[in-house]
Coordinates of C-alpha atoms in Angstrom, one line a residue:
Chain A
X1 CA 12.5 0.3 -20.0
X2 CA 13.7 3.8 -19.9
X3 CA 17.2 4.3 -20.4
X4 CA 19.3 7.2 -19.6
X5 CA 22.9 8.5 -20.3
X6 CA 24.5 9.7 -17.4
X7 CA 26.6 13.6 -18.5
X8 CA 29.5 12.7 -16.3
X9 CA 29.9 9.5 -16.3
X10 CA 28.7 8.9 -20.0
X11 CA 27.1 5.5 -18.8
X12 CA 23.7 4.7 -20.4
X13 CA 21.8 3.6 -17.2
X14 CA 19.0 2.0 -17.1
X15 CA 16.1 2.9 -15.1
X16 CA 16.7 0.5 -12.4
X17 CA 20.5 2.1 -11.6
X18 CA 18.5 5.3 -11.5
X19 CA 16.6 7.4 -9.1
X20 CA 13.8 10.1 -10.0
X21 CA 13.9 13.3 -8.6
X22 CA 10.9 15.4 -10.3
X23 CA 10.8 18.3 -12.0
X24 CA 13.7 20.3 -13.0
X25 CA 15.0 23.8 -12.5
X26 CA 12.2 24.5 -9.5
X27 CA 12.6 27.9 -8.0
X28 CA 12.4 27.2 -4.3
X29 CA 10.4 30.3 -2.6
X30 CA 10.8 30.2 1.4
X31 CA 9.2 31.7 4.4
X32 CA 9.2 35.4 3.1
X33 CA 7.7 34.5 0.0
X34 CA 4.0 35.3 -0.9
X35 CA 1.0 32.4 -0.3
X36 CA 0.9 31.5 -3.9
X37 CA 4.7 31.1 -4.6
X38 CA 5.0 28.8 -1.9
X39 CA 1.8 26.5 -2.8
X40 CA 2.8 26.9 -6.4
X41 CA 6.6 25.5 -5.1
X42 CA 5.2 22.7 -2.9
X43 CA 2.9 21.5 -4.3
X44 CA 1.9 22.0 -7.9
X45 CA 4.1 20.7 -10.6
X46 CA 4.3 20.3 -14.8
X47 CA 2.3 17.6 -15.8
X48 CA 2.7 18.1 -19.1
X49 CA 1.6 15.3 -21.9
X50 CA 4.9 15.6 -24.1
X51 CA 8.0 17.1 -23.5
X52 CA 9.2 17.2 -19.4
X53 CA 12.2 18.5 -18.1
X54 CA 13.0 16.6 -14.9
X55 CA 16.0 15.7 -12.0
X56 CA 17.6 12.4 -11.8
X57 CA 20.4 10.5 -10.0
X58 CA 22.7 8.3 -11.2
X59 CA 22.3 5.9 -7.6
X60 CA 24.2 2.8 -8.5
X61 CA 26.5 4.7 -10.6
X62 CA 28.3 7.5 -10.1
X63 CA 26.3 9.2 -7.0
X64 CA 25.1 12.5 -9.4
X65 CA 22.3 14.4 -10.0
X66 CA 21.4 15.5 -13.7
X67 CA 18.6 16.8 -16.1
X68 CA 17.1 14.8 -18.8
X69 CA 14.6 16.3 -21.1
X70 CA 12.1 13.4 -21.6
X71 CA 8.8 13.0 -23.8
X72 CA 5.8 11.9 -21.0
X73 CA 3.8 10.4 -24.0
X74 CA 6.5 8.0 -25.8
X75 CA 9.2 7.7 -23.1
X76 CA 11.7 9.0 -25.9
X77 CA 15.0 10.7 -24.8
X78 CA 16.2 14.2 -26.1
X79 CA 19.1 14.5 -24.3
X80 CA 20.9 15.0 -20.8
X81 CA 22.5 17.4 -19.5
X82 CA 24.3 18.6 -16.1
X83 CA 22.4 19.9 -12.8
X84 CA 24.8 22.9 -12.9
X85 CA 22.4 25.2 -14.7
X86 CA 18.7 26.8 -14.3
X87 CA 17.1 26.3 -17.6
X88 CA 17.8 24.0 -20.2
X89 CA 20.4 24.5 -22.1
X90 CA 20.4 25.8 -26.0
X91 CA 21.7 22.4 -28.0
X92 CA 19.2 20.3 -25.8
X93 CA 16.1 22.4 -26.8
X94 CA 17.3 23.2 -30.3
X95 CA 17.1 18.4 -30.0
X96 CA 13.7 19.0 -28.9
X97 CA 12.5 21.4 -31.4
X98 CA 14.0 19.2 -34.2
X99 CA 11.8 16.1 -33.0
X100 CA 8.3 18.3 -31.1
X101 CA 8.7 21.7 -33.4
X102 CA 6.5 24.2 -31.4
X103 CA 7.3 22.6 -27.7
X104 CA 7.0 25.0 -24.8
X105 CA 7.8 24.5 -20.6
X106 CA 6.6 26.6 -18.5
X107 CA 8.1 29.3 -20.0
X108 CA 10.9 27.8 -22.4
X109 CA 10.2 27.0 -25.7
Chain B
X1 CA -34.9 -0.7 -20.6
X2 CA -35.7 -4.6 -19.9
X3 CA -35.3 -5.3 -16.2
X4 CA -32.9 -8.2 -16.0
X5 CA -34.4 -10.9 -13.8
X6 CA -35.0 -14.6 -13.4
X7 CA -37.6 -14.3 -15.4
X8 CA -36.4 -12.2 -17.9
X9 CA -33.8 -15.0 -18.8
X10 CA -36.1 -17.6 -18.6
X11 CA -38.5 -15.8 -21.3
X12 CA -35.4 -14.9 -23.9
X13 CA -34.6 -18.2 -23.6
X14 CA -37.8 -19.3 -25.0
X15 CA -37.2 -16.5 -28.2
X16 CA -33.9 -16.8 -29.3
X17 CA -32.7 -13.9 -26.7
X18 CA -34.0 -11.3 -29.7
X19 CA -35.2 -9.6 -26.9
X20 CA -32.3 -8.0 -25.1
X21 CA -32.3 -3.9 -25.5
X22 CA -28.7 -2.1 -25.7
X23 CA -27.4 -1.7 -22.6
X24 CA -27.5 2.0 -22.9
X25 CA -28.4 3.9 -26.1
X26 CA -26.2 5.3 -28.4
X27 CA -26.1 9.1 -28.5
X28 CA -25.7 12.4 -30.3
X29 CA -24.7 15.4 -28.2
X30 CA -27.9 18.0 -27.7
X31 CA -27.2 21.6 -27.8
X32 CA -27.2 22.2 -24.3
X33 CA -26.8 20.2 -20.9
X34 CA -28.0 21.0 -17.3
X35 CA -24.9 19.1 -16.7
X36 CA -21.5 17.8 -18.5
X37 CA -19.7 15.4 -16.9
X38 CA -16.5 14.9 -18.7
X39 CA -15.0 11.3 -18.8
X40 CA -17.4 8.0 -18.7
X41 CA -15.4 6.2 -15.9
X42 CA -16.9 4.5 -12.7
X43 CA -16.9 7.9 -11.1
X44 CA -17.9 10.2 -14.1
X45 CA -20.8 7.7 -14.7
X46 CA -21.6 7.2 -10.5
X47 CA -21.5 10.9 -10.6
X48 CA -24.3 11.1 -13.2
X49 CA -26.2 8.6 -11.4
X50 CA -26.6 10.1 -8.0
X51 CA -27.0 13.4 -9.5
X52 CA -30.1 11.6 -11.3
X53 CA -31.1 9.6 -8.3
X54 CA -30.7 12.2 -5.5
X55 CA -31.3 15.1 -6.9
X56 CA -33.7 14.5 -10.0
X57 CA -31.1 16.4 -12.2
X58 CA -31.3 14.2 -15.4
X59 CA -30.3 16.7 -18.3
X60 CA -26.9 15.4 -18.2
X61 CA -24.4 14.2 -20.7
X62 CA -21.4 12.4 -20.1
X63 CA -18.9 12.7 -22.5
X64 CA -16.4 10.0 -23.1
X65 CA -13.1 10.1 -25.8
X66 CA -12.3 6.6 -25.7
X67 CA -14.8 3.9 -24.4
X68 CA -17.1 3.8 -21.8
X69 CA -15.0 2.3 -18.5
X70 CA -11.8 2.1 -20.7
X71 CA -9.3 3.5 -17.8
X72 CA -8.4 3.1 -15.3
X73 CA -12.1 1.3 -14.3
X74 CA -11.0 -1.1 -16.3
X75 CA -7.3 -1.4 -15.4
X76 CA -7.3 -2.0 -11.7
X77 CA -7.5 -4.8 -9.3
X78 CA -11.1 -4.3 -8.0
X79 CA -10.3 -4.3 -4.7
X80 CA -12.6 -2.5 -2.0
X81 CA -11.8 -1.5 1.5
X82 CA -12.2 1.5 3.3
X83 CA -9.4 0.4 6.1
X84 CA -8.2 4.1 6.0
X85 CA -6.7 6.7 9.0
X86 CA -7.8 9.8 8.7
X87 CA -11.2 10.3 9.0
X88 CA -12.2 11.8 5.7
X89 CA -11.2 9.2 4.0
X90 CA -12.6 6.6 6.0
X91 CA -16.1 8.7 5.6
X92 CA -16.2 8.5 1.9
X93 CA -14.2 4.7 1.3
X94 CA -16.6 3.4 4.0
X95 CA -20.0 5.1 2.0
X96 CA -18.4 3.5 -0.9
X97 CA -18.2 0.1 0.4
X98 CA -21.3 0.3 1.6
X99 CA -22.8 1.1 -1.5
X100 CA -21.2 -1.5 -3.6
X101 CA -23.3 -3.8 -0.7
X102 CA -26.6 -3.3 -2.5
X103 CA -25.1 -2.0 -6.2
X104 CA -26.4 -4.9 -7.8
X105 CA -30.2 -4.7 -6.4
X106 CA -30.0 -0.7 -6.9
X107 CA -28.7 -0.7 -10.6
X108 CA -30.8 -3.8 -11.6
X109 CA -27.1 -4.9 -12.7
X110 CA -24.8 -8.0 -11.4
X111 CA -21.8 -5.9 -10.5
X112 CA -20.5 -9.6 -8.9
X113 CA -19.3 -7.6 -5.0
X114 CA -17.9 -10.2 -3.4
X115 CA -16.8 -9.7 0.1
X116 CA -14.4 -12.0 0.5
X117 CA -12.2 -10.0 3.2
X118 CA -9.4 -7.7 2.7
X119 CA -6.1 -8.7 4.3
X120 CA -3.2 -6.5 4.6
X121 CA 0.2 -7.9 6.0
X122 CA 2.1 -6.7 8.6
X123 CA 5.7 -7.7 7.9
X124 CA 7.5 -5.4 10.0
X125 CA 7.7 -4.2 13.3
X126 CA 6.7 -0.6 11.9
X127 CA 3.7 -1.9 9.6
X128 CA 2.4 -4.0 13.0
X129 CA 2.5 -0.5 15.3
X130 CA 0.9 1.3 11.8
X131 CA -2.3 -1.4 10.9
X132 CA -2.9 -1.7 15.3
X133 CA -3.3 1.9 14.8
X134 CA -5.7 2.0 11.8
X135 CA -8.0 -0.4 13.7
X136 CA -7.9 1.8 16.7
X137 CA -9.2 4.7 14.2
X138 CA -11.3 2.5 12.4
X139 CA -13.1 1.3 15.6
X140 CA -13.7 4.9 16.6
X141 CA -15.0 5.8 12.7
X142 CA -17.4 3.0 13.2
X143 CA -15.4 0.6 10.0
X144 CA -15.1 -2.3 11.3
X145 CA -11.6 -4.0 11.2
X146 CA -9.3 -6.1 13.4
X147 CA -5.8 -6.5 13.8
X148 CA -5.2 -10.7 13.3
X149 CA -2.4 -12.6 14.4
X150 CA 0.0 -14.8 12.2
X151 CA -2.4 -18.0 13.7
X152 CA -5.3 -16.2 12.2
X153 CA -3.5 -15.1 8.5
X154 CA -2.5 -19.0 8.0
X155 CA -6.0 -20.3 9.0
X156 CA -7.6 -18.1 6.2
X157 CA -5.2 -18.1 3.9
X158 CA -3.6 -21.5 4.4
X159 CA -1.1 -21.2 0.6
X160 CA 0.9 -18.3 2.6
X161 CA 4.3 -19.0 4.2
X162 CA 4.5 -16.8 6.9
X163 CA 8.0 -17.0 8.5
X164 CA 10.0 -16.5 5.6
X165 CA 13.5 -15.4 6.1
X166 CA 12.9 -12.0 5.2
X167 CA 9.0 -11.0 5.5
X168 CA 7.6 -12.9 8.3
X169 CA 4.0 -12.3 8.4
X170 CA 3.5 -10.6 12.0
X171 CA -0.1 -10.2 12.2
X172 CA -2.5 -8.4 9.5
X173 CA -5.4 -5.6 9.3
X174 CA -8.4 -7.7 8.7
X175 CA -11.5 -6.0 6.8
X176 CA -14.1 -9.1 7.0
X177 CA -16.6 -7.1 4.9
X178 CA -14.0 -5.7 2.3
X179 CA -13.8 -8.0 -0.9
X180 CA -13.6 -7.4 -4.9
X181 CA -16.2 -6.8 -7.3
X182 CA -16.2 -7.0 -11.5
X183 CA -15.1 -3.6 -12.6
X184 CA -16.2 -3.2 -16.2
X185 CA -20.0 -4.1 -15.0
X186 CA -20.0 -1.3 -12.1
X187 CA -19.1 1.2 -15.3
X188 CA -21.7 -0.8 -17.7
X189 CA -24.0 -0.8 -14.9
X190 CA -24.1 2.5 -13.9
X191 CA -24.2 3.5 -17.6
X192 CA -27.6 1.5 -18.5
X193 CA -29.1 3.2 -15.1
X194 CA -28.1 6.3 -16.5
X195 CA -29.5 5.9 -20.3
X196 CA -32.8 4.6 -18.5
X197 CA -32.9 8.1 -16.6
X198 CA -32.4 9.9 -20.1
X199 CA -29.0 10.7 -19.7
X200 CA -27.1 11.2 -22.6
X201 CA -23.8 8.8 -22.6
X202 CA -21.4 10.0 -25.7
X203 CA -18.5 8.0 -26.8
X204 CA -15.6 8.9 -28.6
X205 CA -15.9 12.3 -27.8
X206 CA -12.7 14.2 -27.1
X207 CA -13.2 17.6 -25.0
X208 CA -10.9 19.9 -26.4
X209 CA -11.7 22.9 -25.0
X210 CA -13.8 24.7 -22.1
X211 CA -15.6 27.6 -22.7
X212 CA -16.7 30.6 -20.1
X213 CA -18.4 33.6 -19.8
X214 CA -17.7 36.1 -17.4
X215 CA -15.7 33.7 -15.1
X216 CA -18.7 30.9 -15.2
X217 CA -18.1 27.9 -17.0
X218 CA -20.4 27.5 -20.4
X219 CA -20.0 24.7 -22.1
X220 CA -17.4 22.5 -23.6
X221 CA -15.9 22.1 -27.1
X222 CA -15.2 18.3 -28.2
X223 CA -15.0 16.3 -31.9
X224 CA -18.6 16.3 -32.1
X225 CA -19.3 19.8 -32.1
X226 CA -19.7 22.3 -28.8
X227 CA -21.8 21.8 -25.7
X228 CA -23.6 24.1 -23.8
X229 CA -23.6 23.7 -20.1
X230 CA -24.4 25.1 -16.4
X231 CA -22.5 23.0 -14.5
X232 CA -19.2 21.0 -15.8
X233 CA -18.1 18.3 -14.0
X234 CA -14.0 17.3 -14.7
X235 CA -13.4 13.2 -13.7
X236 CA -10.7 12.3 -16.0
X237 CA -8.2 10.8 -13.4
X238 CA -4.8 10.8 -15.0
X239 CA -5.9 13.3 -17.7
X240 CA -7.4 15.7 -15.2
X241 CA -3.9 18.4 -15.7
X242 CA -4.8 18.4 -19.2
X243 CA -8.1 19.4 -19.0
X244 CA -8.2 21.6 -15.8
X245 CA -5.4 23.7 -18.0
X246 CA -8.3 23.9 -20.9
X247 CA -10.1 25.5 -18.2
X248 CA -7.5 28.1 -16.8
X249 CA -6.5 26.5 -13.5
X250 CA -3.7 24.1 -13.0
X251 CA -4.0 21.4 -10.0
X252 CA -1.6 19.5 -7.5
X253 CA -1.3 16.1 -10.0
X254 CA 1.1 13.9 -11.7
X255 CA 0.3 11.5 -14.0
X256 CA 1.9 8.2 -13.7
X257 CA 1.8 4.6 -14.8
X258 CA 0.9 1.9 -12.2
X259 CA 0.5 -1.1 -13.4
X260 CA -0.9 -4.8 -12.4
X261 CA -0.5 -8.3 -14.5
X262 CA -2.5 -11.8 -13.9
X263 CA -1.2 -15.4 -14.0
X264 CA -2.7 -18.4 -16.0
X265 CA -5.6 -19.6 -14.4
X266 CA -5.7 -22.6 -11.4
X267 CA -7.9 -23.9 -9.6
X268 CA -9.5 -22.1 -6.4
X269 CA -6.4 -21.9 -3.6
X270 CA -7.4 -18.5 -2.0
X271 CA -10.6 -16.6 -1.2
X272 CA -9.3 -13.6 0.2
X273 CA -7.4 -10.5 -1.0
X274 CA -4.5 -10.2 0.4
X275 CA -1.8 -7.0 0.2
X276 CA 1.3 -6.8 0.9
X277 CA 2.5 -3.0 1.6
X278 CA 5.9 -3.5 2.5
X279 CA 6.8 -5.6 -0.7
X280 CA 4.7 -3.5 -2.7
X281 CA 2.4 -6.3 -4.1
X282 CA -1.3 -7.5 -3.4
X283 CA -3.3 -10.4 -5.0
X284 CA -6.4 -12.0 -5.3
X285 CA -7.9 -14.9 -6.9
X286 CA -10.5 -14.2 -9.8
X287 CA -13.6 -15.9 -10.8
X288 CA -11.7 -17.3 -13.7
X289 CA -9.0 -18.6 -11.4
X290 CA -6.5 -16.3 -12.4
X291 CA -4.2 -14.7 -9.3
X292 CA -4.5 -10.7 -10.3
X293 CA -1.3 -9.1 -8.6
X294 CA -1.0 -5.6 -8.5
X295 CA 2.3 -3.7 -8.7
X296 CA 4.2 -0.4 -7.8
X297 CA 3.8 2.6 -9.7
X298 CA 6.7 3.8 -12.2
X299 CA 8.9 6.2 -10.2
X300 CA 8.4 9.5 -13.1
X301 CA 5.7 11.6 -14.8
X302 CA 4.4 9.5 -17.9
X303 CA 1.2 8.9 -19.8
X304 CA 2.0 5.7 -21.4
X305 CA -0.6 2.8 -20.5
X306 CA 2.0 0.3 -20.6
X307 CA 4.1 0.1 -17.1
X308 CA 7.6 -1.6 -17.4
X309 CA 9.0 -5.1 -16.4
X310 CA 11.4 -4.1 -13.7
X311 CA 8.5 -3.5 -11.4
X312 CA 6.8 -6.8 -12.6
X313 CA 10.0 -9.0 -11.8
X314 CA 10.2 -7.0 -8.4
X315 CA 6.7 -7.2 -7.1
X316 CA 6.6 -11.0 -8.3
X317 CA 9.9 -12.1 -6.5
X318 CA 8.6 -10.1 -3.4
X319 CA 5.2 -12.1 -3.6
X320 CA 7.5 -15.7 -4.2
X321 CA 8.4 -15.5 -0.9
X322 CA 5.4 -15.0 0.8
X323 CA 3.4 -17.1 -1.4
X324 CA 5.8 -19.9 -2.4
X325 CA 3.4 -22.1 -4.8
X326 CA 3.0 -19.3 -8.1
X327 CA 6.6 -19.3 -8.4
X328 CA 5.6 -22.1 -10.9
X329 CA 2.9 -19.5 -12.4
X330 CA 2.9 -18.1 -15.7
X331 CA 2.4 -14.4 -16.4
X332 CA -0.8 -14.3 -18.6
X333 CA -0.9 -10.8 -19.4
X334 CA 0.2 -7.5 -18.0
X335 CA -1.2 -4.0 -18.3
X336 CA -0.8 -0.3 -17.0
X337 CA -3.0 2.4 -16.1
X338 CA -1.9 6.3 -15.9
X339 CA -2.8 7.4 -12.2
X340 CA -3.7 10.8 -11.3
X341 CA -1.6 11.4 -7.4
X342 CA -1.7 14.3 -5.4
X343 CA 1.1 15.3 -3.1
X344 CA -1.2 13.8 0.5
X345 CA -2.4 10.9 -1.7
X346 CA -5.7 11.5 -1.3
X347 CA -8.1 13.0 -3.7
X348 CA -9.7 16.2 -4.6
X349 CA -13.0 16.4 -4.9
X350 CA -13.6 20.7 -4.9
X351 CA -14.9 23.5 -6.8
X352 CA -12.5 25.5 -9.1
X353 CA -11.6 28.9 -9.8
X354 CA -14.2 28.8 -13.0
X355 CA -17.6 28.9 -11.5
X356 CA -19.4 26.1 -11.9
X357 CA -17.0 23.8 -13.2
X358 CA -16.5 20.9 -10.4
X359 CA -13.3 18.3 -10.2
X360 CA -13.4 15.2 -8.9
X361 CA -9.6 13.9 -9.0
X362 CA -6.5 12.7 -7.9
X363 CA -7.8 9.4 -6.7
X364 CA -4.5 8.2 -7.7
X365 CA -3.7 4.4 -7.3
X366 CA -7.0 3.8 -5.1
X367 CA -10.2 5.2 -7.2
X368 CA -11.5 1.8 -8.3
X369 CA -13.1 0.7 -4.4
X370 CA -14.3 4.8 -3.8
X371 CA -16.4 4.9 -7.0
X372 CA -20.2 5.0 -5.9
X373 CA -18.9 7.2 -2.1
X374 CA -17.1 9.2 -5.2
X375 CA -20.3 9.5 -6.9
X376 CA -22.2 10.1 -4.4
X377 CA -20.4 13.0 -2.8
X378 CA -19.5 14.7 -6.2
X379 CA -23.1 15.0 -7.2
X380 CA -24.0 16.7 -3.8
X381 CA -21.8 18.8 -4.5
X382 CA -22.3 19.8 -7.8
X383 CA -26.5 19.8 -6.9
X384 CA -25.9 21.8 -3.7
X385 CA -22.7 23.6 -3.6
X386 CA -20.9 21.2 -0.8
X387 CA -21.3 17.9 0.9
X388 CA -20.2 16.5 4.3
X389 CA -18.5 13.9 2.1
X390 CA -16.5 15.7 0.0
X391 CA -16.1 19.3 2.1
X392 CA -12.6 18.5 2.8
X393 CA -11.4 17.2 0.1
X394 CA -11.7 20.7 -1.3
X395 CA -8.7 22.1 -3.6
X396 CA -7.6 25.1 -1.5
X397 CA -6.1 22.3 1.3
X398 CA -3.1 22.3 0.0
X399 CA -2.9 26.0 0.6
X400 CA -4.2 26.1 3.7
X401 CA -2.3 23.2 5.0
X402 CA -4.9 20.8 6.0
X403 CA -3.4 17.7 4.4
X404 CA -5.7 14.6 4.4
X405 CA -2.3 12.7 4.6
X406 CA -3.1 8.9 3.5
X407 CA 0.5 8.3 2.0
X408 CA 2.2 8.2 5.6
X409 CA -0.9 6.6 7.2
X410 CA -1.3 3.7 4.1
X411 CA 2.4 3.1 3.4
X412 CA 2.7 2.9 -0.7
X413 CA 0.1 0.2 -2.4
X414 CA -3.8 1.0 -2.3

């Protein structure tokens, strides 16, 4: 079972006190943008076998939203971190590098 | 290839059975296909067979990197219906179904279809107004279904409490002619059909790249050295990302693990499959007397194989109370499947961007009943450049908004 610690509330939840929200730091194109921006934001996503940044919620806890950076093939954790921010942040990718050296997301490495 | 008959049996029998060929042979890749179809599952293989049987195209190679039907063909719940909405998909389930009829006269190969009937509850108000609606479409798409009363559900299935406190059964969508069939000899099945035609069927043979020339696909590079192609054919269900990113395109998917479990055999107590949308669970009784239950799929992206208990203890305590007696069941075994689901829930059967390179994909938790309509389709289309079965399942729908929506119309569970 997947367990998660929640940044503000520093609980380690388990998957059932959580909800998933998909991927993370999407950039969310509207009406003026162009065809492929918006298909690309609706519909296709990172499916990536290894490392995955994605959204959660803390439901039956403390109501929040957060990122965890998550491995796809081994369910292994390399950290959370707040929603507050639009990429992931330097100590959680310098975790990821020291466990999956060479890792890339979209276009974060 | 020795045909299997009456016969046949009756003359082994008389020598020791030292006459029995390999189902299929074993292969080396040639230098160069007509055709590679990626992944060895019921549809890669049904693919290969049509595209054989229809269209006399029998240069193929189907390239596997596990073992032959080791995916999901052989991690589901071989249920088939084609009890669908939207027309589309009620086109290519209902081809399916129909297929899977005479599979085992076509293929020379005891695929064991059983059409036992399909039963899915209605245990709400909303699920009652939702199936009543289904039937209406499926009436008009020429399926034939019926929506039962609760009288009905307890006459056919007579183990099934159906005014529990919380679920009362309401009424169901009845398929008389949907049922289950063995899922490991539809892939072993199509597979000695295919060896007979020539077809080349390669195990343990990892694609790990896909090579193009001037915008057209050809060939492939695997562990056993490159492949030349014309056309490339992509069925790798939950690994489809993976590979349609070898080929410079990326697709509407995510990969994740749904997962099923049987009990400990008993003796025969229902001969019906019966689902259960709103509680997320379906079962059925095997030939081996074991009650296969299928599950929900995990909530996030992962490739794991393995599911997780939480969604065994919830689908199982959903189940107790509509099916009181296997609360004294043991759990035999339990396994998970990675699932390939698009954002409509139905699947994409299309061209790509590389010309002529073909995907057949996103069949998500519901591939295991479409596999020959799957085959079928995806063959015309690879042969002829479209098919009336597969036109709109095409790739660009997502762009152009014409959803083939099955995840409103069919609730959650397939």
């Amino acid at each position: 079972m997947l367990t998660l610690k929640c940044p503000y509330c520093g609980v380690q939840a388990e998957e059932t006190e959580l909800h998933a929200g998909g991927e993370a730091h999407l950039t969310r194109f509207g009406p003026d943008s162009s065809d492929d921006d918006f298909e690309t934001y609706l519909f296709t996503r990172e499916n990536p076998k290894g490392v995955h940044f994605e959204r959660w919620r803390h439901s039956h806890g403390c109501g929040k939203w957060f990122h965890a950076a998550r491995c796809t093939m081994t369910l292994e954790v390399f950290g959370t971190y707040p929603a507050q921010t639009t990429e992931p942040p330097q100590d959680i990718r310098d975790a990821i590098t020291a466990k999956r050296p060479g890792w890339t997301w979209r276009e974060f490495s | 290839m020795t045909r299997y008959s009456a016969f046949a049996i009756a003359r082994e029998a008389l020598r020791d059975h030292a006459g029995w060929d390999r189902a299929w042979r074993r292969a080396t890749p040639k230098k160069r296909y007509d055709v590679v179809i990626v992944g060895a599952g019921g549809h890669g293989l049904a693919t290969a067979y049509y595209l054989g049987k229809n269209f006399g195209i029998t240069n193929v190679a189907v390239l596997e990197k596990g073992w032959l039907g080791g995916g999901n063909t052989g991690r589901n719940t071989t249920i088939i219906r084609s009890n669908y909405l939207q027309d589309p998909s009620a086109a290519i389930y209902e081809k399916a179904r129909s297929l899977y009829e005479t599979m085992s006269q076509d293929l020379n190969y005891n695929v064991m279809f059983s059409p036992r009937g399909v039963m899915m509850l209605a245990q709400t108000e909303h699920e009652v107004r939702g199936y009543k609606r289904t039937a209406h479409a499926n009436s008009l798409q020429g399926v034939t279904t019926e929506f039962i009363s609760p009288k009905r559900v307890k006459q056919l299935v007579p183990i099934m409490n159906i005014d529990g406190p919380r679920y009362p059964v309401l009424g169901a969508l009845w398929q008389a002619r949907g049922g289950t069939a063995r899922h490991d000899a539809v892939a072993w099945g199509y597979a000695r059909a295919c060896s007979a035609m020539g077809m080349d069927i390669i195990q343990k043979c990892e694609v790990t790249g896909v090579m193009s020339e001037g915008g057209r696909v050809s060939g492939v590079a695997t562990t056993q050295g490159d492949i030349a192609c014309d056309k490339l054919g992509m069925v790798v269900a939950g690994h489809s990302g993976a590979l349609a990113e070898m080929a410079g395109f990326r697709i509407p998917i995510e990969s994740v693990a749904l997962q099923a479990l049987v009990s400990e055999p008993i003796k025969p107590c229902m001969d019906v499959v019966v689902m259960a949308n709103t509680v997320h669970g379906y079962m059925s009784q095997s030939d081996k007397g074991e009650m296969v239950i299928g599950g929900g799929t995990d909530a996030f992206n992962n490739y794991t194989q393995r599911g997780s208990f939480h969604h065994i203890e919830e689908t199982v305590r959903a189940l107790v109370e509509t099916f009181p007696m296997i609360s004294r069941l043991k759990m035999l075994r339990q396994w998970g499947g990675i699932v390939d689901v698009t954002g409509d829930r139905s699947p994409i059967l299309s061209r790509t961007p590389l010309e002529g390179c073909f995907i057949n994909c996103g069949w998500g938790t519901g591939g295991f009943k479409a596999i020959p309509g799957s085959g079928w389709g995806f063959a015309e289309l690879m042969a002829r450049g479209h098919s009336p079965l597969t036109d709109a399942f095409s790739l660009d729908r997502f762009r152009e908004g014409r959803f083939i929506d099955e995840s409103v119309a069919a609730g959650v569970a397939h």
